[in-house]
mmCIF file with all atom_site columns, C-alpha atoms in Angstrom:
data_model
loop_
_atom_site.group_PDB
_atom_site.id
_atom_site.type_symbol
_atom_site.label_atom_id
_atom_site.label_alt_id
_atom_site.label_comp_id
_atom_site.label_asym_id
_atom_site.label_entity_id
_atom_site.label_seq_id
_atom_site.pdbx_PDB_ins_code
_atom_site.Cartn_x
_atom_site.Cartn_y
_atom_site.Cartn_z
_atom_site.occupancy
_atom_site.B_iso_or_equiv
_atom_site.pdbx_formal_charge
_atom_site.auth_seq_id
_atom_site.auth_comp_id
_atom_site.auth_asym_id
_atom_site.auth_atom_id
_atom_site.pdbx_PDB_model_num
ATOM 1   C CA . ASP D 1 1   ? -21.801 10.818 -48.631 1.00 0.00 ? 1   ASP D CA 1
ATOM 2   C CA . GLY D 1 2   ? -19.353 13.375 -50.016 1.00 0.00 ? 2   GLY D CA 1
ATOM 3   C CA . GLY D 1 3   ? -20.607 16.889 -50.317 1.00 0.00 ? 3   GLY D CA 1
ATOM 4   C CA . ILE D 1 4   ? -20.864 20.383 -48.988 1.00 0.00 ? 4   ILE D CA 1
ATOM 5   C CA . THR D 1 5   ? -23.266 21.339 -46.219 1.00 0.00 ? 5   THR D CA 1
ATOM 6   C CA . GLN D 1 6   ? -24.554 24.724 -45.213 1.00 0.00 ? 6   GLN D CA 1
ATOM 7   C CA . SER D 1 7   ? -26.457 25.341 -42.031 1.00 0.00 ? 7   SER D CA 1
ATOM 8   C CA . PRO D 1 8   ? -28.924 26.548 -41.056 1.00 0.00 ? 8   PRO D CA 1
ATOM 9   C CA . LYS D 1 9   ? -31.182 26.751 -44.102 1.00 0.00 ? 9   LYS D CA 1
ATOM 10  C CA . TYR D 1 10  ? -33.095 29.709 -42.667 1.00 0.00 ? 10  TYR D CA 1
ATOM 11  C CA . LEU D 1 11  ? -31.719 32.243 -40.225 1.00 0.00 ? 11  LEU D CA 1
ATOM 12  C CA . PHE D 1 12  ? -33.252 35.298 -38.615 1.00 0.00 ? 12  PHE D CA 1
ATOM 13  C CA . ARG D 1 13  ? -31.221 38.034 -37.049 1.00 0.00 ? 13  ARG D CA 1
ATOM 14  C CA . LYS D 1 14  ? -32.070 41.173 -35.177 1.00 0.00 ? 14  LYS D CA 1
ATOM 15  C CA . GLU D 1 15  ? -30.539 44.392 -36.382 1.00 0.00 ? 15  GLU D CA 1
ATOM 16  C CA . GLY D 1 16  ? -27.189 45.075 -34.734 1.00 0.00 ? 16  GLY D CA 1
ATOM 17  C CA . GLN D 1 17  ? -26.381 41.429 -34.098 1.00 0.00 ? 17  GLN D CA 1
ATOM 18  C CA . ASN D 1 18  ? -23.572 39.397 -35.601 1.00 0.00 ? 18  ASN D CA 1
ATOM 19  C CA . VAL D 1 19  ? -24.437 35.990 -36.999 1.00 0.00 ? 19  VAL D CA 1
ATOM 20  C CA . THR D 1 20  ? -22.298 33.125 -38.291 1.00 0.00 ? 20  THR D CA 1
ATOM 21  C CA . LEU D 1 21  ? -23.203 30.889 -41.212 1.00 0.00 ? 21  LEU D CA 1
ATOM 22  C CA . SER D 1 22  ? -21.682 27.433 -41.311 1.00 0.00 ? 22  SER D CA 1
ATOM 23  C CA . CYS D 1 23  ? -20.136 25.705 -44.340 1.00 0.00 ? 23  CYS D CA 1
ATOM 24  C CA . GLU D 1 24  ? -18.534 22.261 -44.179 1.00 0.00 ? 24  GLU D CA 1
ATOM 25  C CA . GLN D 1 25  ? -17.182 20.065 -46.984 1.00 0.00 ? 25  GLN D CA 1
ATOM 26  C CA . ASN D 1 26  ? -15.739 16.545 -47.040 1.00 0.00 ? 26  ASN D CA 1
ATOM 27  C CA . LEU D 1 27  ? -14.591 16.647 -50.656 1.00 0.00 ? 27  LEU D CA 1
ATOM 28  C CA . ASN D 1 28  ? -10.964 17.373 -49.735 1.00 0.00 ? 28  ASN D CA 1
ATOM 29  C CA . HIS D 1 29  ? -11.142 20.591 -51.761 1.00 0.00 ? 29  HIS D CA 1
ATOM 30  C CA . ASP D 1 30  ? -8.598  23.291 -51.125 1.00 0.00 ? 30  ASP D CA 1
ATOM 31  C CA . ALA D 1 31  ? -10.673 26.226 -52.353 1.00 0.00 ? 31  ALA D CA 1
ATOM 32  C CA . MET D 1 32  ? -13.848 27.468 -50.703 1.00 0.00 ? 32  MET D CA 1
ATOM 33  C CA . TYR D 1 33  ? -16.074 30.432 -51.510 1.00 0.00 ? 33  TYR D CA 1
ATOM 34  C CA . TRP D 1 34  ? -18.898 32.519 -50.125 1.00 0.00 ? 34  TRP D CA 1
ATOM 35  C CA . TYR D 1 35  ? -21.342 34.195 -52.485 1.00 0.00 ? 35  TYR D CA 1
ATOM 36  C CA . ARG D 1 36  ? -24.385 36.310 -51.941 1.00 0.00 ? 36  ARG D CA 1
ATOM 37  C CA . GLN D 1 37  ? -27.448 36.335 -54.173 1.00 0.00 ? 37  GLN D CA 1
ATOM 38  C CA . ASP D 1 38  ? -30.067 39.073 -54.064 1.00 0.00 ? 38  ASP D CA 1
ATOM 39  C CA . PRO D 1 39  ? -33.417 38.890 -55.873 1.00 0.00 ? 39  PRO D CA 1
ATOM 40  C CA . GLY D 1 40  ? -32.939 39.243 -59.614 1.00 0.00 ? 40  GLY D CA 1
ATOM 41  C CA . GLN D 1 41  ? -29.173 39.449 -59.294 1.00 0.00 ? 41  GLN D CA 1
ATOM 42  C CA . GLY D 1 42  ? -26.252 37.176 -59.942 1.00 0.00 ? 42  GLY D CA 1
ATOM 43  C CA . LEU D 1 43  ? -23.799 35.642 -57.522 1.00 0.00 ? 43  LEU D CA 1
ATOM 44  C CA . ARG D 1 44  ? -21.479 38.155 -55.942 1.00 0.00 ? 44  ARG D CA 1
ATOM 45  C CA . LEU D 1 45  ? -18.283 36.958 -54.322 1.00 0.00 ? 45  LEU D CA 1
ATOM 46  C CA . ILE D 1 46  ? -17.842 37.878 -50.654 1.00 0.00 ? 46  ILE D CA 1
ATOM 47  C CA . TYR D 1 47  ? -14.691 35.987 -49.629 1.00 0.00 ? 47  TYR D CA 1
ATOM 48  C CA . TYR D 1 48  ? -12.709 33.051 -50.914 1.00 0.00 ? 48  TYR D CA 1
ATOM 49  C CA . SER D 1 49  ? -9.965  30.835 -49.575 1.00 0.00 ? 49  SER D CA 1
ATOM 50  C CA . GLN D 1 50  ? -7.537  28.810 -51.642 1.00 0.00 ? 50  GLN D CA 1
ATOM 51  C CA . ILE D 1 51  ? -5.788  27.122 -48.730 1.00 0.00 ? 51  ILE D CA 1
ATOM 52  C CA . VAL D 1 52  ? -6.073  26.669 -44.980 1.00 0.00 ? 52  VAL D CA 1
ATOM 53  C CA . ASN D 1 53  ? -5.248  29.754 -42.906 1.00 0.00 ? 53  ASN D CA 1
ATOM 54  C CA . ASP D 1 54  ? -5.482  32.021 -45.933 1.00 0.00 ? 54  ASP D CA 1
ATOM 55  C CA . PHE D 1 55  ? -8.380  33.909 -47.483 1.00 0.00 ? 55  PHE D CA 1
ATOM 56  C CA . GLN D 1 56  ? -8.981  36.887 -49.782 1.00 0.00 ? 56  GLN D CA 1
ATOM 57  C CA . LYS D 1 57  ? -11.685 39.509 -50.056 1.00 0.00 ? 57  LYS D CA 1
ATOM 58  C CA . GLY D 1 58  ? -14.074 39.198 -52.927 1.00 0.00 ? 58  GLY D CA 1
ATOM 59  C CA . ASP D 1 59  ? -16.078 41.976 -54.535 1.00 0.00 ? 59  ASP D CA 1
ATOM 60  C CA . ILE D 1 60  ? -18.371 42.751 -51.584 1.00 0.00 ? 60  ILE D CA 1
ATOM 61  C CA . ALA D 1 61  ? -16.400 41.867 -48.427 1.00 0.00 ? 61  ALA D CA 1
ATOM 62  C CA . GLU D 1 62  ? -17.390 44.905 -46.362 1.00 0.00 ? 62  GLU D CA 1
ATOM 63  C CA . GLY D 1 63  ? -19.375 43.925 -43.283 1.00 0.00 ? 63  GLY D CA 1
ATOM 64  C CA . TYR D 1 64  ? -18.329 40.274 -43.468 1.00 0.00 ? 64  TYR D CA 1
ATOM 65  C CA . SER D 1 65  ? -15.550 38.204 -41.934 1.00 0.00 ? 65  SER D CA 1
ATOM 66  C CA . VAL D 1 66  ? -14.345 34.631 -42.439 1.00 0.00 ? 66  VAL D CA 1
ATOM 67  C CA . SER D 1 67  ? -11.884 32.138 -41.035 1.00 0.00 ? 67  SER D CA 1
ATOM 68  C CA . ARG D 1 68  ? -10.252 29.021 -42.486 1.00 0.00 ? 68  ARG D CA 1
ATOM 69  C CA . GLU D 1 69  ? -8.726  27.144 -39.582 1.00 0.00 ? 69  GLU D CA 1
ATOM 70  C CA . LYS D 1 70  ? -9.548  23.731 -41.064 1.00 0.00 ? 70  LYS D CA 1
ATOM 71  C CA . LYS D 1 71  ? -9.652  22.552 -44.663 1.00 0.00 ? 71  LYS D CA 1
ATOM 72  C CA . GLU D 1 72  ? -13.208 21.298 -44.199 1.00 0.00 ? 72  GLU D CA 1
ATOM 73  C CA . SER D 1 73  ? -14.711 24.454 -42.747 1.00 0.00 ? 73  SER D CA 1
ATOM 74  C CA . PHE D 1 74  ? -15.188 28.029 -43.953 1.00 0.00 ? 74  PHE D CA 1
ATOM 75  C CA . PRO D 1 75  ? -17.627 29.909 -41.687 1.00 0.00 ? 75  PRO D CA 1
ATOM 76  C CA . LEU D 1 76  ? -18.924 33.337 -42.650 1.00 0.00 ? 76  LEU D CA 1
ATOM 77  C CA . THR D 1 77  ? -19.802 35.968 -40.050 1.00 0.00 ? 77  THR D CA 1
ATOM 78  C CA . VAL D 1 78  ? -22.231 38.676 -41.043 1.00 0.00 ? 78  VAL D CA 1
ATOM 79  C CA . THR D 1 79  ? -21.444 41.591 -38.782 1.00 0.00 ? 79  THR D CA 1
ATOM 80  C CA . SER D 1 80  ? -23.578 44.518 -37.706 1.00 0.00 ? 80  SER D CA 1
ATOM 81  C CA . ALA D 1 81  ? -21.536 46.649 -40.113 1.00 0.00 ? 81  ALA D CA 1
ATOM 82  C CA . GLN D 1 82  ? -23.200 44.964 -43.093 1.00 0.00 ? 82  GLN D CA 1
ATOM 83  C CA . LYS D 1 83  ? -25.889 47.448 -44.175 1.00 0.00 ? 83  LYS D CA 1
ATOM 84  C CA . ASN D 1 84  ? -28.132 45.095 -46.135 1.00 0.00 ? 84  ASN D CA 1
ATOM 85  C CA . PRO D 1 85  ? -27.582 41.591 -44.784 1.00 0.00 ? 85  PRO D CA 1
ATOM 86  C CA . THR D 1 86  ? -30.902 40.091 -45.894 1.00 0.00 ? 86  THR D CA 1
ATOM 87  C CA . ALA D 1 87  ? -30.003 37.790 -48.781 1.00 0.00 ? 87  ALA D CA 1
ATOM 88  C CA . PHE D 1 88  ? -29.456 34.207 -49.888 1.00 0.00 ? 88  PHE D CA 1
ATOM 89  C CA . TYR D 1 89  ? -25.922 33.061 -49.027 1.00 0.00 ? 89  TYR D CA 1
ATOM 90  C CA . LEU D 1 90  ? -24.169 30.297 -50.937 1.00 0.00 ? 90  LEU D CA 1
ATOM 91  C CA . CYS D 1 91  ? -21.006 28.441 -50.030 1.00 0.00 ? 91  CYS D CA 1
ATOM 92  C CA . ALA D 1 92  ? -18.974 26.459 -52.557 1.00 0.00 ? 92  ALA D CA 1
ATOM 93  C CA . SER D 1 93  ? -15.863 24.312 -52.619 1.00 0.00 ? 93  SER D CA 1
ATOM 94  C CA . GLN D 1 94  ? -13.659 23.475 -55.561 1.00 0.00 ? 94  GLN D CA 1
ATOM 95  C CA . GLY D 1 95  ? -10.745 21.281 -56.559 1.00 0.00 ? 95  GLY D CA 1
ATOM 96  C CA . LEU D 1 96  ? -7.992  22.576 -58.832 1.00 0.00 ? 96  LEU D CA 1
ATOM 97  C CA . ASN D 1 97  ? -9.400  23.560 -62.252 1.00 0.00 ? 97  ASN D CA 1
ATOM 98  C CA . THR D 1 98  ? -12.592 21.616 -61.706 1.00 0.00 ? 98  THR D CA 1
ATOM 99  C CA . GLU D 1 99  ? -16.164 22.649 -61.187 1.00 0.00 ? 99  GLU D CA 1
ATOM 100 C CA . ALA D 1 100 ? -17.260 24.092 -57.868 1.00 0.00 ? 100 ALA D CA 1
ATOM 101 C CA . PHE D 1 101 ? -19.848 22.301 -55.781 1.00 0.00 ? 101 PHE D CA 1
ATOM 102 C CA . PHE D 1 102 ? -22.395 24.372 -53.925 1.00 0.00 ? 102 PHE D CA 1
ATOM 103 C CA . GLY D 1 103 ? -24.261 23.932 -50.711 1.00 0.00 ? 103 GLY D CA 1
ATOM 104 C CA . GLN D 1 104 ? -28.015 24.366 -50.542 1.00 0.00 ? 104 GLN D CA 1
ATOM 105 C CA . GLY D 1 105 ? -27.739 27.923 -49.288 1.00 0.00 ? 105 GLY D CA 1
ATOM 106 C CA . THR D 1 106 ? -28.768 29.873 -46.182 1.00 0.00 ? 106 THR D CA 1
ATOM 107 C CA . ARG D 1 107 ? -31.563 32.419 -46.323 1.00 0.00 ? 107 ARG D CA 1
ATOM 108 C CA . LEU D 1 108 ? -30.714 35.199 -43.871 1.00 0.00 ? 108 LEU D CA 1
ATOM 109 C CA . THR D 1 109 ? -33.430 37.639 -42.867 1.00 0.00 ? 109 THR D CA 1
ATOM 110 C CA . VAL D 1 110 ? -32.922 40.645 -40.637 1.00 0.00 ? 110 VAL D CA 1
ATOM 111 C CA . VAL D 1 111 ? -35.958 41.340 -38.495 1.00 0.00 ? 111 VAL D CA 1
ATOM 112 C CA . ASP E 2 1   ? -15.489 46.386 -63.037 1.00 0.00 ? 1   ASP E CA 1
ATOM 113 C CA . GLN E 2 2   ? -17.797 43.760 -64.457 1.00 0.00 ? 2   GLN E CA 1
ATOM 114 C CA . GLN E 2 3   ? -15.574 41.130 -66.042 1.00 0.00 ? 3   GLN E CA 1
ATOM 115 C CA . VAL E 2 4   ? -18.400 38.798 -67.009 1.00 0.00 ? 4   VAL E CA 1
ATOM 116 C CA . LYS E 2 5   ? -21.694 39.818 -68.594 1.00 0.00 ? 5   LYS E CA 1
ATOM 117 C CA . GLN E 2 6   ? -24.808 37.906 -69.468 1.00 0.00 ? 6   GLN E CA 1
ATOM 118 C CA . ASN E 2 7   ? -26.650 40.557 -71.421 1.00 0.00 ? 7   ASN E CA 1
ATOM 119 C CA . SER E 2 8   ? -29.991 38.774 -71.571 1.00 0.00 ? 8   SER E CA 1
ATOM 120 C CA . PRO E 2 9   ? -31.594 38.651 -68.128 1.00 0.00 ? 9   PRO E CA 1
ATOM 121 C CA . SER E 2 10  ? -34.346 36.399 -69.446 1.00 0.00 ? 10  SER E CA 1
ATOM 122 C CA . LEU E 2 11  ? -35.091 34.091 -72.358 1.00 0.00 ? 11  LEU E CA 1
ATOM 123 C CA . SER E 2 12  ? -38.284 32.322 -73.355 1.00 0.00 ? 12  SER E CA 1
ATOM 124 C CA . VAL E 2 13  ? -38.205 29.283 -75.646 1.00 0.00 ? 13  VAL E CA 1
ATOM 125 C CA . GLN E 2 14  ? -40.778 26.755 -76.805 1.00 0.00 ? 14  GLN E CA 1
ATOM 126 C CA . GLU E 2 15  ? -40.412 23.147 -75.777 1.00 0.00 ? 15  GLU E CA 1
ATOM 127 C CA . GLY E 2 16  ? -38.420 21.177 -78.334 1.00 0.00 ? 16  GLY E CA 1
ATOM 128 C CA . ARG E 2 17  ? -36.641 24.220 -79.722 1.00 0.00 ? 17  ARG E CA 1
ATOM 129 C CA . ILE E 2 18  ? -33.057 25.290 -79.123 1.00 0.00 ? 18  ILE E CA 1
ATOM 130 C CA . SER E 2 19  ? -32.126 27.536 -76.200 1.00 0.00 ? 19  SER E CA 1
ATOM 131 C CA . ILE E 2 20  ? -29.007 29.647 -76.635 1.00 0.00 ? 20  ILE E CA 1
ATOM 132 C CA . LEU E 2 21  ? -27.548 31.385 -73.619 1.00 0.00 ? 21  LEU E CA 1
ATOM 133 C CA . ASN E 2 22  ? -24.686 33.828 -74.057 1.00 0.00 ? 22  ASN E CA 1
ATOM 134 C CA . CYS E 2 23  ? -21.893 35.187 -71.944 1.00 0.00 ? 23  CYS E CA 1
ATOM 135 C CA . ASP E 2 24  ? -19.217 37.793 -72.709 1.00 0.00 ? 24  ASP E CA 1
ATOM 136 C CA . TYR E 2 25  ? -16.043 38.337 -70.741 1.00 0.00 ? 25  TYR E CA 1
ATOM 137 C CA . THR E 2 26  ? -13.186 40.819 -70.707 1.00 0.00 ? 26  THR E CA 1
ATOM 138 C CA . ASN E 2 27  ? -10.455 39.024 -68.772 1.00 0.00 ? 27  ASN E CA 1
ATOM 139 C CA . SER E 2 28  ? -8.158  37.156 -71.140 1.00 0.00 ? 28  SER E CA 1
ATOM 140 C CA . MET E 2 29  ? -6.613  35.338 -68.151 1.00 0.00 ? 29  MET E CA 1
ATOM 141 C CA . PHE E 2 30  ? -9.651  33.105 -67.789 1.00 0.00 ? 30  PHE E CA 1
ATOM 142 C CA . ASP E 2 31  ? -8.742  29.603 -68.846 1.00 0.00 ? 31  ASP E CA 1
ATOM 143 C CA . TYR E 2 32  ? -11.565 27.389 -67.641 1.00 0.00 ? 32  TYR E CA 1
ATOM 144 C CA . PHE E 2 33  ? -15.220 28.092 -68.350 1.00 0.00 ? 33  PHE E CA 1
ATOM 145 C CA . LEU E 2 34  ? -18.315 26.593 -66.756 1.00 0.00 ? 34  LEU E CA 1
ATOM 146 C CA . TRP E 2 35  ? -22.099 26.738 -66.878 1.00 0.00 ? 35  TRP E CA 1
ATOM 147 C CA . TYR E 2 36  ? -24.298 26.307 -63.829 1.00 0.00 ? 36  TYR E CA 1
ATOM 148 C CA . LYS E 2 37  ? -28.046 25.898 -63.474 1.00 0.00 ? 37  LYS E CA 1
ATOM 149 C CA . LYS E 2 38  ? -29.934 27.218 -60.472 1.00 0.00 ? 38  LYS E CA 1
ATOM 150 C CA . TYR E 2 39  ? -33.451 26.685 -59.182 1.00 0.00 ? 39  TYR E CA 1
ATOM 151 C CA . PRO E 2 40  ? -34.957 29.128 -56.637 1.00 0.00 ? 40  PRO E CA 1
ATOM 152 C CA . ALA E 2 41  ? -33.761 28.716 -53.041 1.00 0.00 ? 41  ALA E CA 1
ATOM 153 C CA . GLU E 2 42  ? -31.220 26.056 -54.033 1.00 0.00 ? 42  GLU E CA 1
ATOM 154 C CA . GLY E 2 43  ? -27.501 26.038 -54.689 1.00 0.00 ? 43  GLY E CA 1
ATOM 155 C CA . PRO E 2 44  ? -26.335 26.091 -58.323 1.00 0.00 ? 44  PRO E CA 1
ATOM 156 C CA . THR E 2 45  ? -25.523 22.754 -59.918 1.00 0.00 ? 45  THR E CA 1
ATOM 157 C CA . PHE E 2 46  ? -22.772 22.221 -62.431 1.00 0.00 ? 46  PHE E CA 1
ATOM 158 C CA . LEU E 2 47  ? -23.818 21.571 -66.048 1.00 0.00 ? 47  LEU E CA 1
ATOM 159 C CA . ILE E 2 48  ? -20.866 21.567 -68.393 1.00 0.00 ? 48  ILE E CA 1
ATOM 160 C CA . SER E 2 49  ? -17.394 23.068 -68.747 1.00 0.00 ? 49  SER E CA 1
ATOM 161 C CA . ILE E 2 50  ? -14.756 23.787 -71.352 1.00 0.00 ? 50  ILE E CA 1
ATOM 162 C CA . SER E 2 51  ? -11.074 24.611 -71.130 1.00 0.00 ? 51  SER E CA 1
ATOM 163 C CA . SER E 2 52  ? -9.495  27.416 -73.091 1.00 0.00 ? 52  SER E CA 1
ATOM 164 C CA . ILE E 2 53  ? -7.712  25.027 -75.428 1.00 0.00 ? 53  ILE E CA 1
ATOM 165 C CA . LYS E 2 54  ? -11.020 23.829 -76.875 1.00 0.00 ? 54  LYS E CA 1
ATOM 166 C CA . ASP E 2 55  ? -13.797 25.555 -78.774 1.00 0.00 ? 55  ASP E CA 1
ATOM 167 C CA . LYS E 2 56  ? -16.614 23.071 -78.201 1.00 0.00 ? 56  LYS E CA 1
ATOM 168 C CA . ASN E 2 57  ? -17.721 20.526 -75.637 1.00 0.00 ? 57  ASN E CA 1
ATOM 169 C CA . GLU E 2 58  ? -20.837 18.389 -75.785 1.00 0.00 ? 58  GLU E CA 1
ATOM 170 C CA . ASP E 2 59  ? -22.739 16.474 -73.133 1.00 0.00 ? 59  ASP E CA 1
ATOM 171 C CA . GLY E 2 60  ? -26.089 15.089 -74.196 1.00 0.00 ? 60  GLY E CA 1
ATOM 172 C CA . ARG E 2 61  ? -28.485 17.955 -74.905 1.00 0.00 ? 61  ARG E CA 1
ATOM 173 C CA . PHE E 2 62  ? -25.955 20.539 -73.744 1.00 0.00 ? 62  PHE E CA 1
ATOM 174 C CA . THR E 2 63  ? -23.172 22.008 -75.877 1.00 0.00 ? 63  THR E CA 1
ATOM 175 C CA . VAL E 2 64  ? -20.820 24.780 -74.828 1.00 0.00 ? 64  VAL E CA 1
ATOM 176 C CA . PHE E 2 65  ? -19.007 26.897 -77.417 1.00 0.00 ? 65  PHE E CA 1
ATOM 177 C CA . LEU E 2 66  ? -16.010 29.090 -76.735 1.00 0.00 ? 66  LEU E CA 1
ATOM 178 C CA . ASN E 2 67  ? -14.860 31.868 -79.062 1.00 0.00 ? 67  ASN E CA 1
ATOM 179 C CA . LYS E 2 68  ? -11.680 33.162 -77.471 1.00 0.00 ? 68  LYS E CA 1
ATOM 180 C CA . SER E 2 69  ? -11.003 35.851 -80.044 1.00 0.00 ? 69  SER E CA 1
ATOM 181 C CA . ALA E 2 70  ? -14.441 37.334 -79.406 1.00 0.00 ? 70  ALA E CA 1
ATOM 182 C CA . LYS E 2 71  ? -14.282 36.508 -75.663 1.00 0.00 ? 71  LYS E CA 1
ATOM 183 C CA . HIS E 2 72  ? -17.664 34.889 -75.956 1.00 0.00 ? 72  HIS E CA 1
ATOM 184 C CA . LEU E 2 73  ? -19.099 31.768 -74.373 1.00 0.00 ? 73  LEU E CA 1
ATOM 185 C CA . SER E 2 74  ? -22.422 30.201 -75.216 1.00 0.00 ? 74  SER E CA 1
ATOM 186 C CA . LEU E 2 75  ? -24.553 27.293 -74.060 1.00 0.00 ? 75  LEU E CA 1
ATOM 187 C CA . HIS E 2 76  ? -26.904 25.502 -76.436 1.00 0.00 ? 76  HIS E CA 1
ATOM 188 C CA . ILE E 2 77  ? -29.683 23.290 -75.111 1.00 0.00 ? 77  ILE E CA 1
ATOM 189 C CA . VAL E 2 78  ? -31.491 21.183 -77.665 1.00 0.00 ? 78  VAL E CA 1
ATOM 190 C CA . PRO E 2 79  ? -34.186 20.077 -77.495 1.00 0.00 ? 79  PRO E CA 1
ATOM 191 C CA . SER E 2 80  ? -35.323 22.343 -74.675 1.00 0.00 ? 80  SER E CA 1
ATOM 192 C CA . GLN E 2 81  ? -37.548 20.801 -72.020 1.00 0.00 ? 81  GLN E CA 1
ATOM 193 C CA . PRO E 2 82  ? -39.798 22.391 -69.381 1.00 0.00 ? 82  PRO E CA 1
ATOM 194 C CA . GLY E 2 83  ? -37.466 21.076 -66.652 1.00 0.00 ? 83  GLY E CA 1
ATOM 195 C CA . ASP E 2 84  ? -34.715 23.242 -68.107 1.00 0.00 ? 84  ASP E CA 1
ATOM 196 C CA . SER E 2 85  ? -36.521 26.329 -66.820 1.00 0.00 ? 85  SER E CA 1
ATOM 197 C CA . ALA E 2 86  ? -34.059 27.839 -64.338 1.00 0.00 ? 86  ALA E CA 1
ATOM 198 C CA . VAL E 2 87  ? -31.445 30.550 -64.011 1.00 0.00 ? 87  VAL E CA 1
ATOM 199 C CA . TYR E 2 88  ? -28.229 29.809 -65.887 1.00 0.00 ? 88  TYR E CA 1
ATOM 200 C CA . PHE E 2 89  ? -24.906 31.269 -64.814 1.00 0.00 ? 89  PHE E CA 1
ATOM 201 C CA . CYS E 2 90  ? -21.662 31.263 -66.729 1.00 0.00 ? 90  CYS E CA 1
ATOM 202 C CA . ALA E 2 91  ? -18.553 31.096 -64.577 1.00 0.00 ? 91  ALA E CA 1
ATOM 203 C CA . PHE E 2 92  ? -14.850 31.453 -65.150 1.00 0.00 ? 92  PHE E CA 1
ATOM 204 C CA . ILE E 2 93  ? -11.668 30.392 -63.450 1.00 0.00 ? 93  ILE E CA 1
ATOM 205 C CA . THR E 2 94  ? -8.541  32.472 -63.775 1.00 0.00 ? 94  THR E CA 1
ATOM 206 C CA . GLY E 2 95  ? -5.422  30.647 -64.845 1.00 0.00 ? 95  GLY E CA 1
ATOM 207 C CA . GLY E 2 96  ? -3.041  29.821 -62.008 1.00 0.00 ? 96  GLY E CA 1
ATOM 208 C CA . GLY E 2 97  ? -5.631  30.222 -59.318 1.00 0.00 ? 97  GLY E CA 1
ATOM 209 C CA . ASN E 2 98  ? -8.978  29.092 -58.121 1.00 0.00 ? 98  ASN E CA 1
ATOM 210 C CA . LYS E 2 99  ? -10.955 32.323 -58.104 1.00 0.00 ? 99  LYS E CA 1
ATOM 211 C CA . LEU E 2 100 ? -14.344 31.554 -59.561 1.00 0.00 ? 100 LEU E CA 1
ATOM 212 C CA . THR E 2 101 ? -16.185 34.499 -61.126 1.00 0.00 ? 101 THR E CA 1
ATOM 213 C CA . PHE E 2 102 ? -19.870 34.312 -62.079 1.00 0.00 ? 102 PHE E CA 1
ATOM 214 C CA . GLY E 2 103 ? -21.972 36.128 -64.601 1.00 0.00 ? 103 GLY E CA 1
ATOM 215 C CA . THR E 2 104 ? -25.219 37.848 -63.686 1.00 0.00 ? 104 THR E CA 1
ATOM 216 C CA . GLY E 2 105 ? -27.426 34.978 -64.826 1.00 0.00 ? 105 GLY E CA 1
ATOM 217 C CA . THR E 2 106 ? -30.126 34.430 -67.450 1.00 0.00 ? 106 THR E CA 1
ATOM 218 C CA . GLN E 2 107 ? -33.594 33.210 -66.492 1.00 0.00 ? 107 GLN E CA 1
ATOM 219 C CA . LEU E 2 108 ? -34.645 30.573 -69.032 1.00 0.00 ? 108 LEU E CA 1
ATOM 220 C CA . LYS E 2 109 ? -38.301 29.695 -69.372 1.00 0.00 ? 109 LYS E CA 1
ATOM 221 C CA . VAL E 2 110 ? -39.236 26.753 -71.540 1.00 0.00 ? 110 VAL E CA 1
ATOM 222 C CA . GLU E 2 111 ? -42.907 26.907 -72.505 1.00 0.00 ? 111 GLU E CA 1
ATOM 223 C CA . LEU E 2 112 ? -45.152 24.083 -73.590 1.00 0.00 ? 112 LEU E CA 1
#
């Protein structure tokens, strides 16, 4: 089935540790995005990539890093520099001037 | 710099009535407009879209209106159903690129 997959669904991290969230799509979309949602807030853009081997910072990139080595994959690393990492993380992919398709999200909790 | 605003964080509507969700934007470079629906702990799902060359698009119970001069986008749901209760996000794509910008969301509650 075509779609976009995020894993894991739930993730726990100790303070000071880096953690990587996975996002894979088989829709042949060029663009991929990472958003963060906090309780009662909208979707804030962390990073986005319009093509392989290229990506741009979004509105809240500090404390995060990404890579886009393959068209299908856009992993997000939450580093220890991110002050408030506990949130719901959403990955999306998009074709040119079409709607974006979202994964089911990863709930990250710092313990 | 908030380019997209959904000024109503919540909206309550009776079943069968019309729900109207609003979105205002400042960036005149947006040329493709979308609405998404989101349930808790799930990814948003696409509802309906409109390009900047149109002022209305309809799909079943959902109609999106675009007023470019006022930089205003709205979503009408009629008749509203309890299953429509969710958070609704407007989203915009800038012309010439794929950057997708979201509004802050409006929580719609459809009551029996």
